[in-house]
Short mmCIF file of C-alpha atoms and ligand atoms in Angstrom, two decimals:
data_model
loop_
_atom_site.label_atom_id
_atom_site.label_comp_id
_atom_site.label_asym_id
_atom_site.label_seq_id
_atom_site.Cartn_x
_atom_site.Cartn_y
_atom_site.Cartn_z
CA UNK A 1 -114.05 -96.46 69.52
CA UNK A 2 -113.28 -96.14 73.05
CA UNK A 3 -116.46 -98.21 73.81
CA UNK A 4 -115.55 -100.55 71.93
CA UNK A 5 -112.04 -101.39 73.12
CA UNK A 6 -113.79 -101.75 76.54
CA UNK A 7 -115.77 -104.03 75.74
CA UNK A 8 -113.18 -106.35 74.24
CA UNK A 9 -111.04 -106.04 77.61
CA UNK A 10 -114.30 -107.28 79.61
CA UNK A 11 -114.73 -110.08 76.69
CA UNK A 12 -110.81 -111.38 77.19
CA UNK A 13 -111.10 -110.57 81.15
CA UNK A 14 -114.04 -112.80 81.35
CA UNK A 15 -112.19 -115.36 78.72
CA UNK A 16 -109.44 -115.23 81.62
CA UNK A 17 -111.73 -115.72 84.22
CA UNK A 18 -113.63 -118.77 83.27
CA UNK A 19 -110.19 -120.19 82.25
CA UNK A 20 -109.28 -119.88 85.60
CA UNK A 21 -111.91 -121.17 87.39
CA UNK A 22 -111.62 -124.45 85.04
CA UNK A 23 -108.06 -124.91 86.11
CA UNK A 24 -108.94 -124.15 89.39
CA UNK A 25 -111.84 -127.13 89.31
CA UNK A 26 -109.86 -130.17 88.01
CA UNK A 27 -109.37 -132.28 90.60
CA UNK A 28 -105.58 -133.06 91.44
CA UNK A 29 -104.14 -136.04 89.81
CA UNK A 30 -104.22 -138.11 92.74
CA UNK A 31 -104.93 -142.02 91.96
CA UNK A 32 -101.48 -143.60 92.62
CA UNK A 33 -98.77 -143.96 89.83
CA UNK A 34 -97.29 -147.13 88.35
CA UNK A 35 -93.94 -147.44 90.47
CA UNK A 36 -90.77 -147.47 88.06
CA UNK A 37 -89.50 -150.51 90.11
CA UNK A 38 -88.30 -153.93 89.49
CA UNK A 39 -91.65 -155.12 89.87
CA UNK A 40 -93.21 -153.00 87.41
CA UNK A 41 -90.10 -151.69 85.06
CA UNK A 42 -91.00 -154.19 82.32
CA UNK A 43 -94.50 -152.99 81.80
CA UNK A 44 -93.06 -149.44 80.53
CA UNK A 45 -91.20 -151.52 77.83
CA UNK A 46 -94.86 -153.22 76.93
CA UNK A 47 -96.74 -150.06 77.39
CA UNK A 48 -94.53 -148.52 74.53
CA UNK A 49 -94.44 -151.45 72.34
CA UNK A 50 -98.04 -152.96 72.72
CA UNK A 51 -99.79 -150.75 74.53
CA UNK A 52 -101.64 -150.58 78.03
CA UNK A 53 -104.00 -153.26 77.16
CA UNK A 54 -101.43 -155.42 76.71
CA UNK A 55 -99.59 -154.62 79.70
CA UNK A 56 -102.73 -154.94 81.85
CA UNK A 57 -103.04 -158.54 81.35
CA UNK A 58 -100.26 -159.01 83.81
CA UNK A 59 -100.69 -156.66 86.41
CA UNK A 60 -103.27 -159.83 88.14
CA UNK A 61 -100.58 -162.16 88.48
CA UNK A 62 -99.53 -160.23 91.34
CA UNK A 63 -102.09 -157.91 92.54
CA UNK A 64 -105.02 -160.36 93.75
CA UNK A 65 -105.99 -161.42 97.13
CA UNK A 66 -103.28 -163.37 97.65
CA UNK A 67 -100.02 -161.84 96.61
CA UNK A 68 -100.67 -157.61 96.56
CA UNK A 69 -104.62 -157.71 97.55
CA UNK A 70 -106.43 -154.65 96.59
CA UNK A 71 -107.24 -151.48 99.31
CA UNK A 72 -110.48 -152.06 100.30
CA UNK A 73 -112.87 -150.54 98.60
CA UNK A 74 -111.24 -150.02 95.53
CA UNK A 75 -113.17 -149.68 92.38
CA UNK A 76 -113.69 -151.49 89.46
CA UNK A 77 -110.47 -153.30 88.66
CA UNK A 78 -111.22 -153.18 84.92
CA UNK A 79 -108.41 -151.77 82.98
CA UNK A 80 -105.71 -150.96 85.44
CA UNK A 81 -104.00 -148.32 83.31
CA UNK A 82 -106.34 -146.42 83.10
CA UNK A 83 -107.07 -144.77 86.33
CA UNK A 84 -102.98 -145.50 87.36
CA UNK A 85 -100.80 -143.54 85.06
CA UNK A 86 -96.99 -144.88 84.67
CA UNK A 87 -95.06 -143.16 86.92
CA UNK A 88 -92.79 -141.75 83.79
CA UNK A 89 -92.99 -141.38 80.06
C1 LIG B 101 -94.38 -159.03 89.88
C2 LIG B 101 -95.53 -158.63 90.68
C3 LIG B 101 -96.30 -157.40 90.23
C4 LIG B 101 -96.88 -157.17 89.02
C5 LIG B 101 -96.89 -158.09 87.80
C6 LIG B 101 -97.53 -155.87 89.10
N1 LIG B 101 -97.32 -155.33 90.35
FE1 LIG B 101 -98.00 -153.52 91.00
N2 LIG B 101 -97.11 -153.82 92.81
C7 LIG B 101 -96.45 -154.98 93.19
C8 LIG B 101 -96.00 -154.83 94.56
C9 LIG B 101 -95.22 -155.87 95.34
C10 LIG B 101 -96.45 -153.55 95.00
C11 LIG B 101 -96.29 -152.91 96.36
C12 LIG B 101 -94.89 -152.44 96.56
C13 LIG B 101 -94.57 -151.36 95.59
O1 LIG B 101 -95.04 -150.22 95.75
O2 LIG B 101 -93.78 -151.62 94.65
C14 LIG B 101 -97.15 -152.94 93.88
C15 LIG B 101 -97.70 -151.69 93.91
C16 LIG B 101 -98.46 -151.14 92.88
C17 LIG B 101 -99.12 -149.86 92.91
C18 LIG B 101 -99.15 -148.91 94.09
C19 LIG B 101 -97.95 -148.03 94.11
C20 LIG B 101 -98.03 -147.10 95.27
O3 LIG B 101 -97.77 -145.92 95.06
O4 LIG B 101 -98.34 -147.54 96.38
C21 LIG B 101 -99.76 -149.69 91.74
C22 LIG B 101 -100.60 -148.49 91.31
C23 LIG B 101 -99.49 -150.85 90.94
N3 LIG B 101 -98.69 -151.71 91.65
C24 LIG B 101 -99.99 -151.06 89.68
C25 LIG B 101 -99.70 -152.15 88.88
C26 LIG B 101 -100.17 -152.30 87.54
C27 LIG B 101 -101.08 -151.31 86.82
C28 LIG B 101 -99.67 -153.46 87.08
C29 LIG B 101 -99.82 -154.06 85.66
C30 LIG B 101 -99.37 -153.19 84.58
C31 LIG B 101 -98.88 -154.06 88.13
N4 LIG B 101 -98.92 -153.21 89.22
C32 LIG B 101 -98.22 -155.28 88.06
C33 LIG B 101 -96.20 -156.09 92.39
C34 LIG B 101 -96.59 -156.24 91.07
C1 LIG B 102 -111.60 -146.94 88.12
C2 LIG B 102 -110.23 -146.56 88.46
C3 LIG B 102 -109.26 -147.66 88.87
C4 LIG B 102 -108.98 -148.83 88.20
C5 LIG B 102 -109.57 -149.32 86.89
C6 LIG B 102 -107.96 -149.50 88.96
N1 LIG B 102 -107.67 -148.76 90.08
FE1 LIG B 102 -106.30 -149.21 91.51
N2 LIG B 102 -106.90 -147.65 92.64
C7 LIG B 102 -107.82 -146.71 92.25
C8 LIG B 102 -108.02 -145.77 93.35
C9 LIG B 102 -108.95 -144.55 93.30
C10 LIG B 102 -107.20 -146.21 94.40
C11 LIG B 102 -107.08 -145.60 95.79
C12 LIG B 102 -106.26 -144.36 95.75
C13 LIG B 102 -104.84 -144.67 95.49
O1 LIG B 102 -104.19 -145.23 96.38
O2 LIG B 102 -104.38 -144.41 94.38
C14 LIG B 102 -106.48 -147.38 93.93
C15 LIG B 102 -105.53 -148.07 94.66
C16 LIG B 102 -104.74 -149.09 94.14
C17 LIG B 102 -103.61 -149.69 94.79
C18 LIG B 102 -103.07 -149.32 96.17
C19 LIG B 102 -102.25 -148.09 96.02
C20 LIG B 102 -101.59 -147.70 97.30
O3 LIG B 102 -101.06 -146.56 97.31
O4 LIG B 102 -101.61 -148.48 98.25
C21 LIG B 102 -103.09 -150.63 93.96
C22 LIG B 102 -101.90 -151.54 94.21
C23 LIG B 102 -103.91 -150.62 92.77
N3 LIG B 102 -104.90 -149.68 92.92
C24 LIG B 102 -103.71 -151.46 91.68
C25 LIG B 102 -104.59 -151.59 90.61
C26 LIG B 102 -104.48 -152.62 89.60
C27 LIG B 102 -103.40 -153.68 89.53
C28 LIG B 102 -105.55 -152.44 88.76
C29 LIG B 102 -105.96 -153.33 87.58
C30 LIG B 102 -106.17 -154.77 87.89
C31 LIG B 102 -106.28 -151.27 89.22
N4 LIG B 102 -105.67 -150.79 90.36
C32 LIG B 102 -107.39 -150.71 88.60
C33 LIG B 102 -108.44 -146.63 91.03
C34 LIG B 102 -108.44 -147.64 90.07
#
């Protein structure tokens, strides 16, 4: 009996563990947000109503080489949304 309630607390000790260790390996949230700005405010609105496809289709007029170029470097510009989370629910 006593053996066996050990060896639970090692089984839910090493559940713990390797919880931990997953939390402690994501990698921080860190790709910039979608400002809540007058710039960007109407794309929550189509986010929620038509989703982030539909939103997407915009976010070129302004953010091209000519307007809001891109960082250097920065990756695939494929579906915006879904490496830049809205900055608010
Ligand atoms: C009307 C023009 C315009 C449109 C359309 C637009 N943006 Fe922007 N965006 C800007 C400007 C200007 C900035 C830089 C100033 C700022 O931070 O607001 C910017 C900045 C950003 C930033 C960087 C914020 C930061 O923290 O530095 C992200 C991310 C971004 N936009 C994503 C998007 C996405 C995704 C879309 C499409 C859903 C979009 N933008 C559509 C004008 C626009
Ligand atoms: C594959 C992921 C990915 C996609 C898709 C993507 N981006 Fe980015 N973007 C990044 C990363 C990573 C950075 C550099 C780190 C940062 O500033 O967030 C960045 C940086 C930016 C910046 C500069 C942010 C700043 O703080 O100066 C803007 C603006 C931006 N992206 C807009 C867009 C727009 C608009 C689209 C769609 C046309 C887009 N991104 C698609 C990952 C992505």
């Amino acid at each position: 009996m006593a053996f066996a309630l050990k060896k639970r607390d090692y089984l839910l000790i090493g559940i713990a563990v390797v919880i931990l260790a997953f939390l402690w390996q994501a990698p921080p949230e860190s790709t910039s947000r979608v400002p809540y700005d007058d710039d960007h405010q109407r794309f929550y609105d189509i986010v929620k109503a038509d989703g982030k496809k539909a939103a997407e289709k915009f976010c070129e007029d302004c953010h091209n080489n000519d307007a809001v170029p891109f960082p250097e470097g920065h990756p695939s510009k494929y579906r915006c949304l879904f490496c830049h989370k809205m900055d608010r629910p």
